[in-house]
CSV table of C-alpha atoms and ligand atoms in Angstrom, one decimal:
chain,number,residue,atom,x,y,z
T,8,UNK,CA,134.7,-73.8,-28.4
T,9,UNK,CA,133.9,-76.3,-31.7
T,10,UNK,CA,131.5,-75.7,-34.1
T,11,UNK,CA,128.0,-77.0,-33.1
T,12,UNK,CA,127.2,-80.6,-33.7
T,13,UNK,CA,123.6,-80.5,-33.0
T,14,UNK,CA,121.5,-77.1,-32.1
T,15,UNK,CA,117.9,-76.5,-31.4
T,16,UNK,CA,115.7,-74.0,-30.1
T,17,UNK,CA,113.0,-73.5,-28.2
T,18,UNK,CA,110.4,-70.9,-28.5
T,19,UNK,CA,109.5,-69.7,-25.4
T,20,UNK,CA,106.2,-69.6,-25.3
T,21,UNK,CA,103.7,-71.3,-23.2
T,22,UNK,CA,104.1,-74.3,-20.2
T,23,UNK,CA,106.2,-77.3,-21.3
T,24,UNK,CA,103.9,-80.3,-21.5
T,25,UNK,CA,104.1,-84.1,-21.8
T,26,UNK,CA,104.0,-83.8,-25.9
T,27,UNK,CA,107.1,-81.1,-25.6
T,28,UNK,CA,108.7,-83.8,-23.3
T,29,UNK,CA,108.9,-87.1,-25.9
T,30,UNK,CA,109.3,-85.3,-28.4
T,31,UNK,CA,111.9,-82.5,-27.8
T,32,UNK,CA,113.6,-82.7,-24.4
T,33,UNK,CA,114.0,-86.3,-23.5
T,34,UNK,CA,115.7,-87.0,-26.9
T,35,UNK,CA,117.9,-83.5,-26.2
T,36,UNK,CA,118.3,-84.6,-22.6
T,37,UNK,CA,120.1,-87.9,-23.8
T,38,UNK,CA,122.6,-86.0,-26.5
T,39,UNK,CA,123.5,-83.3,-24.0
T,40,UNK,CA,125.1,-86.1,-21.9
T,41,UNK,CA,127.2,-86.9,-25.0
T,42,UNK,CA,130.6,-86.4,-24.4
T,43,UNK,CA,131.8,-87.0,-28.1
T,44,UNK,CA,129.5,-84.5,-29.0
T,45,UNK,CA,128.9,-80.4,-28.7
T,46,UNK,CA,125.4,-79.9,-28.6
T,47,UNK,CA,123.8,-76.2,-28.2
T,48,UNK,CA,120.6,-75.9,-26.6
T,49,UNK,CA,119.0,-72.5,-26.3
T,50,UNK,CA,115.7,-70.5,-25.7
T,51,UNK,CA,114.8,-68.5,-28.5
T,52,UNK,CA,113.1,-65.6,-26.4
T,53,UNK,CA,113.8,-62.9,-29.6
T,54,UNK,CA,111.2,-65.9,-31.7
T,55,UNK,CA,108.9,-65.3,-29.0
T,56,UNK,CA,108.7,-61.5,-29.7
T,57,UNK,CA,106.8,-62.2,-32.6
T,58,UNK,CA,103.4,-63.7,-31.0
T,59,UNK,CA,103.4,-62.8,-27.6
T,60,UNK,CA,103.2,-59.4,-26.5
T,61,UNK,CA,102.9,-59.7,-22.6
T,62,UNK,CA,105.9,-59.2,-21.4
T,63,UNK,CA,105.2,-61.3,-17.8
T,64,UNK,CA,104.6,-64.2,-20.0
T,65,UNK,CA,107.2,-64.3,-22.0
T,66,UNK,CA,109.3,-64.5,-18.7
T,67,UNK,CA,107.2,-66.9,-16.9
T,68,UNK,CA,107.8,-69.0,-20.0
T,69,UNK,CA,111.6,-68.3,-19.9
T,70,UNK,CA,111.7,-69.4,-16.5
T,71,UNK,CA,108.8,-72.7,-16.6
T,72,UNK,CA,111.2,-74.2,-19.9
T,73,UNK,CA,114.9,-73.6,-18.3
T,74,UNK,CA,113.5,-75.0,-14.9
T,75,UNK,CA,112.0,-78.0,-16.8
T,76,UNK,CA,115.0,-78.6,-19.1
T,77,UNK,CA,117.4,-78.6,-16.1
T,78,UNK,CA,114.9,-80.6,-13.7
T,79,UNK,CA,114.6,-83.6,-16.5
T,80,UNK,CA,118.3,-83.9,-16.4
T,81,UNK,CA,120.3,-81.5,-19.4
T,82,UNK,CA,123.7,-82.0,-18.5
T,83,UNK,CA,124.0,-78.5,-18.6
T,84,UNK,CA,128.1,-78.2,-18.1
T,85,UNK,CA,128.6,-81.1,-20.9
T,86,UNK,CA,126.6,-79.1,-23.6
T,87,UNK,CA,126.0,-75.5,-24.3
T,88,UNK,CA,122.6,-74.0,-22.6
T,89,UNK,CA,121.6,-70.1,-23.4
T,90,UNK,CA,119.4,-68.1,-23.8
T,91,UNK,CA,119.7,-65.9,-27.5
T,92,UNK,CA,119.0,-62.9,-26.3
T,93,UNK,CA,121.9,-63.2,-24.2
T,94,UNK,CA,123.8,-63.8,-27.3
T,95,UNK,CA,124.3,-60.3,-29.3
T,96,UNK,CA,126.1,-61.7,-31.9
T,97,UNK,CA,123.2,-63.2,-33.1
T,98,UNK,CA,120.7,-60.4,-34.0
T,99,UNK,CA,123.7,-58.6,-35.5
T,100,UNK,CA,124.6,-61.7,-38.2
T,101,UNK,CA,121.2,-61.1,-38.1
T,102,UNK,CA,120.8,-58.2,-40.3
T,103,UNK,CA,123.7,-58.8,-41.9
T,104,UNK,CA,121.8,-61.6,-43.7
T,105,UNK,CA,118.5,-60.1,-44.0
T,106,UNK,CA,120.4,-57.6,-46.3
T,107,UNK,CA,121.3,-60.5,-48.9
T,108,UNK,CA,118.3,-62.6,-48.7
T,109,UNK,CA,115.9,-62.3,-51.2
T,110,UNK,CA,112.4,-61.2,-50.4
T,111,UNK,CA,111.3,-63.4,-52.6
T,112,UNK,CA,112.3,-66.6,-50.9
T,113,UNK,CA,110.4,-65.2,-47.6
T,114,UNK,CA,107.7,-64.7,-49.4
T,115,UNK,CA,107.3,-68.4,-49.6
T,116,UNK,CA,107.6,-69.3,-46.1
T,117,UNK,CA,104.7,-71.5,-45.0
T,118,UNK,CA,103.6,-69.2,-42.0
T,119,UNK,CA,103.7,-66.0,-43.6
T,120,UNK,CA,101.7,-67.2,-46.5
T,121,UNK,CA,99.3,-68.9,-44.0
T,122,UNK,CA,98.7,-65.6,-42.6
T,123,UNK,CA,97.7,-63.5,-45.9
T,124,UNK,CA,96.1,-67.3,-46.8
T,125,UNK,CA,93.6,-66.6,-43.7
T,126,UNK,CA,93.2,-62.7,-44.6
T,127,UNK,CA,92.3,-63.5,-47.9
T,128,UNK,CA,89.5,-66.0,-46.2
T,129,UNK,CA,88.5,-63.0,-44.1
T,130,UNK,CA,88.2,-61.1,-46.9
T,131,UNK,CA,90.4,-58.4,-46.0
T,132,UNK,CA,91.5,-56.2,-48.1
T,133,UNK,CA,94.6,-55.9,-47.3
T,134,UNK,CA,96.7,-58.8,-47.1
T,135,UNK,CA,99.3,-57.8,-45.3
T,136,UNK,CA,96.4,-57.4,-42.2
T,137,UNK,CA,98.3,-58.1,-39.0
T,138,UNK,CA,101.5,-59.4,-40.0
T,139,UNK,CA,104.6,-57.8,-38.7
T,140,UNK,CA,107.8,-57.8,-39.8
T,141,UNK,CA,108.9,-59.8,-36.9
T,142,UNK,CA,106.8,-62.6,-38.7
T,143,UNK,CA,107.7,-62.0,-42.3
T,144,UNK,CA,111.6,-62.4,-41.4
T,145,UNK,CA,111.6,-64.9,-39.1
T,146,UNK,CA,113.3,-67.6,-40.9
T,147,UNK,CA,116.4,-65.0,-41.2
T,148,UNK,CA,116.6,-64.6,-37.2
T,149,UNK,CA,115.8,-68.5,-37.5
T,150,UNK,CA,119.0,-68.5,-40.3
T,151,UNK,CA,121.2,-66.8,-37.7
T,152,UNK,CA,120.7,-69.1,-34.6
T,153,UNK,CA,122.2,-71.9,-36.8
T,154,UNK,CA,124.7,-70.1,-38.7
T,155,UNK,CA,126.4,-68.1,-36.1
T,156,UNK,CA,127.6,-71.8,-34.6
T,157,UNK,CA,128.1,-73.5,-37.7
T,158,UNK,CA,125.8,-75.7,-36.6
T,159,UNK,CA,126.4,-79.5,-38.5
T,160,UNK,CA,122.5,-80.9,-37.8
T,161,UNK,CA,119.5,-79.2,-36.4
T,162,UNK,CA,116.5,-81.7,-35.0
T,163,UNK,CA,113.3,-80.1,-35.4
T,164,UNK,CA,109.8,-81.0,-35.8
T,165,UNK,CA,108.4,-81.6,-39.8
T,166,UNK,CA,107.3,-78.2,-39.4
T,167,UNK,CA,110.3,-76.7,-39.4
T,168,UNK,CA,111.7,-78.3,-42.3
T,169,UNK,CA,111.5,-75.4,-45.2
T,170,UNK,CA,113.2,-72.7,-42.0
T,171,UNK,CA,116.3,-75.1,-42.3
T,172,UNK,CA,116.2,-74.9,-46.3
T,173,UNK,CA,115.9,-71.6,-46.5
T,174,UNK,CA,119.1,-71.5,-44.0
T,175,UNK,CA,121.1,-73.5,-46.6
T,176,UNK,CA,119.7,-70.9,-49.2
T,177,UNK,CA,121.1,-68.2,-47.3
T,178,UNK,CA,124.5,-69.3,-45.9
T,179,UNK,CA,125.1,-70.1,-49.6
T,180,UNK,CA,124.6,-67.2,-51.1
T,181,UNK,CA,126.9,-65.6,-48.1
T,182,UNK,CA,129.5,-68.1,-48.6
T,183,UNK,CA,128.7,-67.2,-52.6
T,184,UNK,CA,129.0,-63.2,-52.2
T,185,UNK,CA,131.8,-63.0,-49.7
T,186,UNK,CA,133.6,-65.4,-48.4
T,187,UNK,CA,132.7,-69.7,-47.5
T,188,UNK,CA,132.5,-69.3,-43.8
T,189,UNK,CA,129.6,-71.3,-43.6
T,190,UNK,CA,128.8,-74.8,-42.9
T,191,UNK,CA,125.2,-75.8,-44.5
T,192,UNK,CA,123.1,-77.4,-42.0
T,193,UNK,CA,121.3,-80.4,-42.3
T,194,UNK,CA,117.7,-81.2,-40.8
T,195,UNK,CA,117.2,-83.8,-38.3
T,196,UNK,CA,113.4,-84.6,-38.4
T,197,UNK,CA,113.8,-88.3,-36.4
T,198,UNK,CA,110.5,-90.3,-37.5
T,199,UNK,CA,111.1,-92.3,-34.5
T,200,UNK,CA,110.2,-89.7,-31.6
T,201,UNK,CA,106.8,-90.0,-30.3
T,202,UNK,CA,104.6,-87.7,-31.2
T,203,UNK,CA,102.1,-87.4,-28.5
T,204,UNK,CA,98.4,-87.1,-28.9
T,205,UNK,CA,96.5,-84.9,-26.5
T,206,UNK,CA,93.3,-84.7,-24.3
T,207,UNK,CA,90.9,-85.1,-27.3
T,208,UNK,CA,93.2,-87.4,-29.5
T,209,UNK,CA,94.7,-84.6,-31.8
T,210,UNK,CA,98.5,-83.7,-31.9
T,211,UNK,CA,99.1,-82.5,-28.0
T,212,UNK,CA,99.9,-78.7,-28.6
T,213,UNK,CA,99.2,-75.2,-26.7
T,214,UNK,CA,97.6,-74.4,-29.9
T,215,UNK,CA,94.8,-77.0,-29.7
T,216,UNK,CA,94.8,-76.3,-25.9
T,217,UNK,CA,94.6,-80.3,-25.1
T,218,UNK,CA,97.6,-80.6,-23.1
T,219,UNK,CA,99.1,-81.9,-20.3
T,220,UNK,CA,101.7,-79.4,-18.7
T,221,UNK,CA,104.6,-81.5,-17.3
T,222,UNK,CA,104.9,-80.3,-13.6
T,223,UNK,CA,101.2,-79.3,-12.7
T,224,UNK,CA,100.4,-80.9,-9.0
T,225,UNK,CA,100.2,-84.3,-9.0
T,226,UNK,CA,96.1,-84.5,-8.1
T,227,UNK,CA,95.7,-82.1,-11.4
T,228,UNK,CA,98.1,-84.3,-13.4
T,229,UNK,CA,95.4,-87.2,-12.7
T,230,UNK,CA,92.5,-84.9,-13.3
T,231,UNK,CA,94.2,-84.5,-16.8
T,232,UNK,CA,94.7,-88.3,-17.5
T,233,UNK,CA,91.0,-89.2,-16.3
T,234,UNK,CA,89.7,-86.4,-18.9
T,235,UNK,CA,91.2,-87.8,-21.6
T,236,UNK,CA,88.8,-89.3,-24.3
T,237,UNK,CA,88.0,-92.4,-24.8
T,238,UNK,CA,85.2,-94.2,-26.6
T,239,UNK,CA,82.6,-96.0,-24.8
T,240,UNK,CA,83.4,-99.8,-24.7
T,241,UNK,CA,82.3,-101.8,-21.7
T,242,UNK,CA,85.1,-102.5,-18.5
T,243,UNK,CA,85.2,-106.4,-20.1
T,244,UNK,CA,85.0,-105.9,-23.7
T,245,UNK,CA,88.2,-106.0,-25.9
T,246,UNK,CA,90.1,-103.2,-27.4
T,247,UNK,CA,91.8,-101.3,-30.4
T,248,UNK,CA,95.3,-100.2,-28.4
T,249,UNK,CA,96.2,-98.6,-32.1
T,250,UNK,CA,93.2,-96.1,-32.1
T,251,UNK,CA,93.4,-95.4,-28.1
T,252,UNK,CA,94.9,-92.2,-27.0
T,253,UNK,CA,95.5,-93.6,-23.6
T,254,UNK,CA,97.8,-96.0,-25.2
T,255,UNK,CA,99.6,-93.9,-27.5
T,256,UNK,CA,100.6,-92.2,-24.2
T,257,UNK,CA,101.5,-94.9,-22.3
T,258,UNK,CA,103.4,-96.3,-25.3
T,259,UNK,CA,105.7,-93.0,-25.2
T,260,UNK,CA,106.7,-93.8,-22.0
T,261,UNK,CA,106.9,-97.6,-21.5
T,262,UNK,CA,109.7,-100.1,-22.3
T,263,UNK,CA,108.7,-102.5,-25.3
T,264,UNK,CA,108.0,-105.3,-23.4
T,265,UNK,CA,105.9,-103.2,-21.0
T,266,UNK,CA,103.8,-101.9,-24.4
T,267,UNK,CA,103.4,-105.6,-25.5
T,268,UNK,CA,101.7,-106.8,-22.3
T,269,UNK,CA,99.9,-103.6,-21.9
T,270,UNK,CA,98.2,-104.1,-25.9
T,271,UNK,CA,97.4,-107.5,-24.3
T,272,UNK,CA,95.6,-106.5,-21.8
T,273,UNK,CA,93.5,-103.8,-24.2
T,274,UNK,CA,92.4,-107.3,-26.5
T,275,UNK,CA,91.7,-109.2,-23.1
T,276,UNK,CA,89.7,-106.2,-22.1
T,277,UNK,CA,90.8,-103.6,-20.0
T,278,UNK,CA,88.3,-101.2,-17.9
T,279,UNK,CA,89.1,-97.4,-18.9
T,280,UNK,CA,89.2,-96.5,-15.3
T,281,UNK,CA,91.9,-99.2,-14.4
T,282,UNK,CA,94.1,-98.0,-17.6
T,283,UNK,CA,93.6,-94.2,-16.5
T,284,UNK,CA,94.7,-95.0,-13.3
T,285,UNK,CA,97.3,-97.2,-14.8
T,286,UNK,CA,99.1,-94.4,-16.8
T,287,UNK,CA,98.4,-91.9,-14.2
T,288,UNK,CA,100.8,-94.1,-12.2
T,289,UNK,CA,103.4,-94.6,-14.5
T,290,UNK,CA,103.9,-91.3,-15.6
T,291,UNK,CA,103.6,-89.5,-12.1
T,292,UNK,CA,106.4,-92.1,-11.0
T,293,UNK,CA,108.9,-90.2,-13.6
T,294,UNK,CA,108.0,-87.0,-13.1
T,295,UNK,CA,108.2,-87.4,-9.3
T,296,UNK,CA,111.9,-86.6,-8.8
T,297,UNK,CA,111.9,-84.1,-11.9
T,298,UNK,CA,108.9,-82.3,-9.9
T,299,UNK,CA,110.8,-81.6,-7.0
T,300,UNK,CA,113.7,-80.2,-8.5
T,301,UNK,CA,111.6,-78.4,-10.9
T,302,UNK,CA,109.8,-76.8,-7.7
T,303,UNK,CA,113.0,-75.9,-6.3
T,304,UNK,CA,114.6,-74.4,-9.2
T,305,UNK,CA,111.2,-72.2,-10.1
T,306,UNK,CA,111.4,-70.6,-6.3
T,307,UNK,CA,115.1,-70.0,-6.9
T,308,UNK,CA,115.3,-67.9,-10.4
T,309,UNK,CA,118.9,-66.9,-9.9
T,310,UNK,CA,120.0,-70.3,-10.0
T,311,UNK,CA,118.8,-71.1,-13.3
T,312,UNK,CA,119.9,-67.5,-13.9
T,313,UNK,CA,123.6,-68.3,-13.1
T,314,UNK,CA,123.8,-71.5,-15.4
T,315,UNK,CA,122.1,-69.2,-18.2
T,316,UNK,CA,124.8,-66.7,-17.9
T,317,UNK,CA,127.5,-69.3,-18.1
T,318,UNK,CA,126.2,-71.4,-20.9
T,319,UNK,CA,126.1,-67.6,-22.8
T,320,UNK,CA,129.6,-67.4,-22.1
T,321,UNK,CA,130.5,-70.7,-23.6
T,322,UNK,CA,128.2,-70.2,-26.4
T,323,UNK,CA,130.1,-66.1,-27.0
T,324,UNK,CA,133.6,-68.0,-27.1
T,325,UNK,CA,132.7,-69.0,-30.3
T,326,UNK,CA,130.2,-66.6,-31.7
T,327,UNK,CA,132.3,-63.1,-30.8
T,328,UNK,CA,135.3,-64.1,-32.6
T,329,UNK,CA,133.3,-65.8,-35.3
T,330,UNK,CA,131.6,-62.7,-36.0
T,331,UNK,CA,134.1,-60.7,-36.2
T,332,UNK,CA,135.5,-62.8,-39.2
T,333,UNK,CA,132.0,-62.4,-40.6
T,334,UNK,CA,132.2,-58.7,-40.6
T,335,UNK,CA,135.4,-58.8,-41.4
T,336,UNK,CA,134.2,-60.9,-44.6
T,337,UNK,CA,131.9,-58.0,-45.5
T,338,UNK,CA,134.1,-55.3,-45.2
T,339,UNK,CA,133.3,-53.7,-41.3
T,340,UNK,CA,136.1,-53.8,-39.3
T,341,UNK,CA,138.9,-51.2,-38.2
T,342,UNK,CA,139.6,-48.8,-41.1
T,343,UNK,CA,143.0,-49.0,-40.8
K,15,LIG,N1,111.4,-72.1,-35.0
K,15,LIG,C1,111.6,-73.1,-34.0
K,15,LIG,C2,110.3,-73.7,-33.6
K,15,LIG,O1,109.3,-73.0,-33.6
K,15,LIG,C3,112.4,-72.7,-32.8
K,15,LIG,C4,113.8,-72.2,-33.2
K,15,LIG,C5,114.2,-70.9,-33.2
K,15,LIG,C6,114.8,-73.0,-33.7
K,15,LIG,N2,115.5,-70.9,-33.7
K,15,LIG,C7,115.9,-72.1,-34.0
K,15,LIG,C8,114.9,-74.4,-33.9
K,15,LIG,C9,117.1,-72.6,-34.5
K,15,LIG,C10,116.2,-74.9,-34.4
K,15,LIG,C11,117.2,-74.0,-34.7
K,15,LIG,O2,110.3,-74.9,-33.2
């Protein structure tokens, strides 16, 4: 097995919706078909240990993002699909960085400082109030994923952006103390991938609770598209396409030309009803196929199982003997 060219994970928490769609798995979808390339794809259940604490969740969640992933087309024997707790390599590198990264730098990560930001608010006295370890070291677990595949480029969202720094930090003070093993990452944060807005016209996101899960029933998947809102315009009078949620969705999805005639119609005048209808169309007619094998898949677990369990083996080809040079770096191997 190569080094990674591209890896990215997902968090598995919550139902994959349309927003997780443009702007993580169809653009992963298209390089996992990349034969040039070796692209690592994987859930990152162990991330998920930090927020959720139901353990039928976290599984449900588990099983919703594989079946999604698989039903929208990864080309799952071309690239490398896993889950990371599957992998125990990596909470073993793991520790083995947390014990040369400097407290300091986690002190700085954006999410643990939001979290004593919002006790302070509270007024708590201690600032600490709430915040486990689990959250405090996360970029290091974050650190390993990469790492332990010498991962070349990582595509995440703009959030993400100071985790892959703090990577770099880390794997070059490794590759300082011990021994240059490892490859610095770079950040792949492509301006170009929609980001979709949701119900109420904010970011769509299982925080704000305005999404649109991908492969609800089609009759609840229109219920969605009608409640999205809109402002109050007449059927006849012309309209803003740039300000229109509704559009922003439909622009996501639609070819160029398609997205031209469609801002047309909006200055023409185009009745809300007809464009909800509209959209509800276009995107049921993609997720139609996906749907099925996306039902099929969630009442057979053991499938999706079985093509977990071999994309861990792939994955392990590279990772077991790669740590064992690590520890091997840092002086734990046989003592003769
Ligand atoms: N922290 C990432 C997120 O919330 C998920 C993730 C975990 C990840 N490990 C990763 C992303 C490694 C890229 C590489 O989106």
């Amino acid at each position: 097995m190569k080094n990674a060219d591209f890896l990215t994970g997902i968090t598995t928490s919550g139902t994959p919706h349309l927003g997780n769609y443009v702007g993580a798995i169809r653009p992963a979808v298209e390089t996992s078909k990349n034969k040039d390339l070796v692209s690592y794809y994987f859930l990152a259940d162990y991330h998920s240990l930090i927020k959720n604490h139901d353990p039928g969740l976290r599984k449900q969640s588990a099983l919703e993002i594989s079946a999604a992933w698989i039903a929208l087309g990864l080309d799952y024997d071309n690239c490398v699909f896993y889950r990371q707790s599957d992998i125990p390599e990596i909470p073993e590198l793991t520790w083995i960085l947390t014990c040369m990264t400097a407290k300091g730098l986690m002190n700085r990560a954006h999410a643990y400082k939001a979290s004593v930001a919002e006790n302070e608010k509270q007024g708590d006295k201690d600032p600490d109030k709430g915040i486990t370890m689990g959250l405090f070291s996360y970029p290091i677990l974050m650190a390993a994923d990469i790492l332990m595949f010498n991962a070349a480029k990582v595509p995440v969202g703009k959030d993400q952006v100071q985790h892959l720094e703090m990577t770099r930090d880390i794997a070059a003070r490794f590759n300082h103390l011990y021994q240059k093993l490892f490859v610095l990452p770079q950040v792949v944060v492509d301006e170009t991938t929609a980001v979709l807005s949701g119900l109420d016209g904010r970011k769509m996101s299982k925080s704000y609770n305005n999404y649109i899960p991908l492969f609800d029933t089609q009759k609840r998947l229109r219920k969605l598209i009608m409640k999205i809102q809109t402002n109050s315009l007449g059927p006849d009078e012309p309209k803003d396409p740039n300000t229109c949620t509704l559009f922003s969705i439909y622009k996501a999805f639609a070819s160029e030309s398609e997205t031209r005639e469609m801002a047309e119609r909006y200055r023409r005048g185009i009745a809300w009803g007809t464009m909800k209808q509209e959209l509800f169309e276009y995107i049921n007619d993609i997720l139609e196929e996906p749907r099925k094998q996306y039902e099929e898949l969630m009442k057979n677990p053991s499938d999706i199982d079985g093509i977990l369990q071999k994309g861990a083996m792939k994955a392990r080809e590279f990772s077991v003997p790669f740590l064992d040079k690590i520890r091997t770096a840092v002086g734990i191997h046989s003592l003769g």
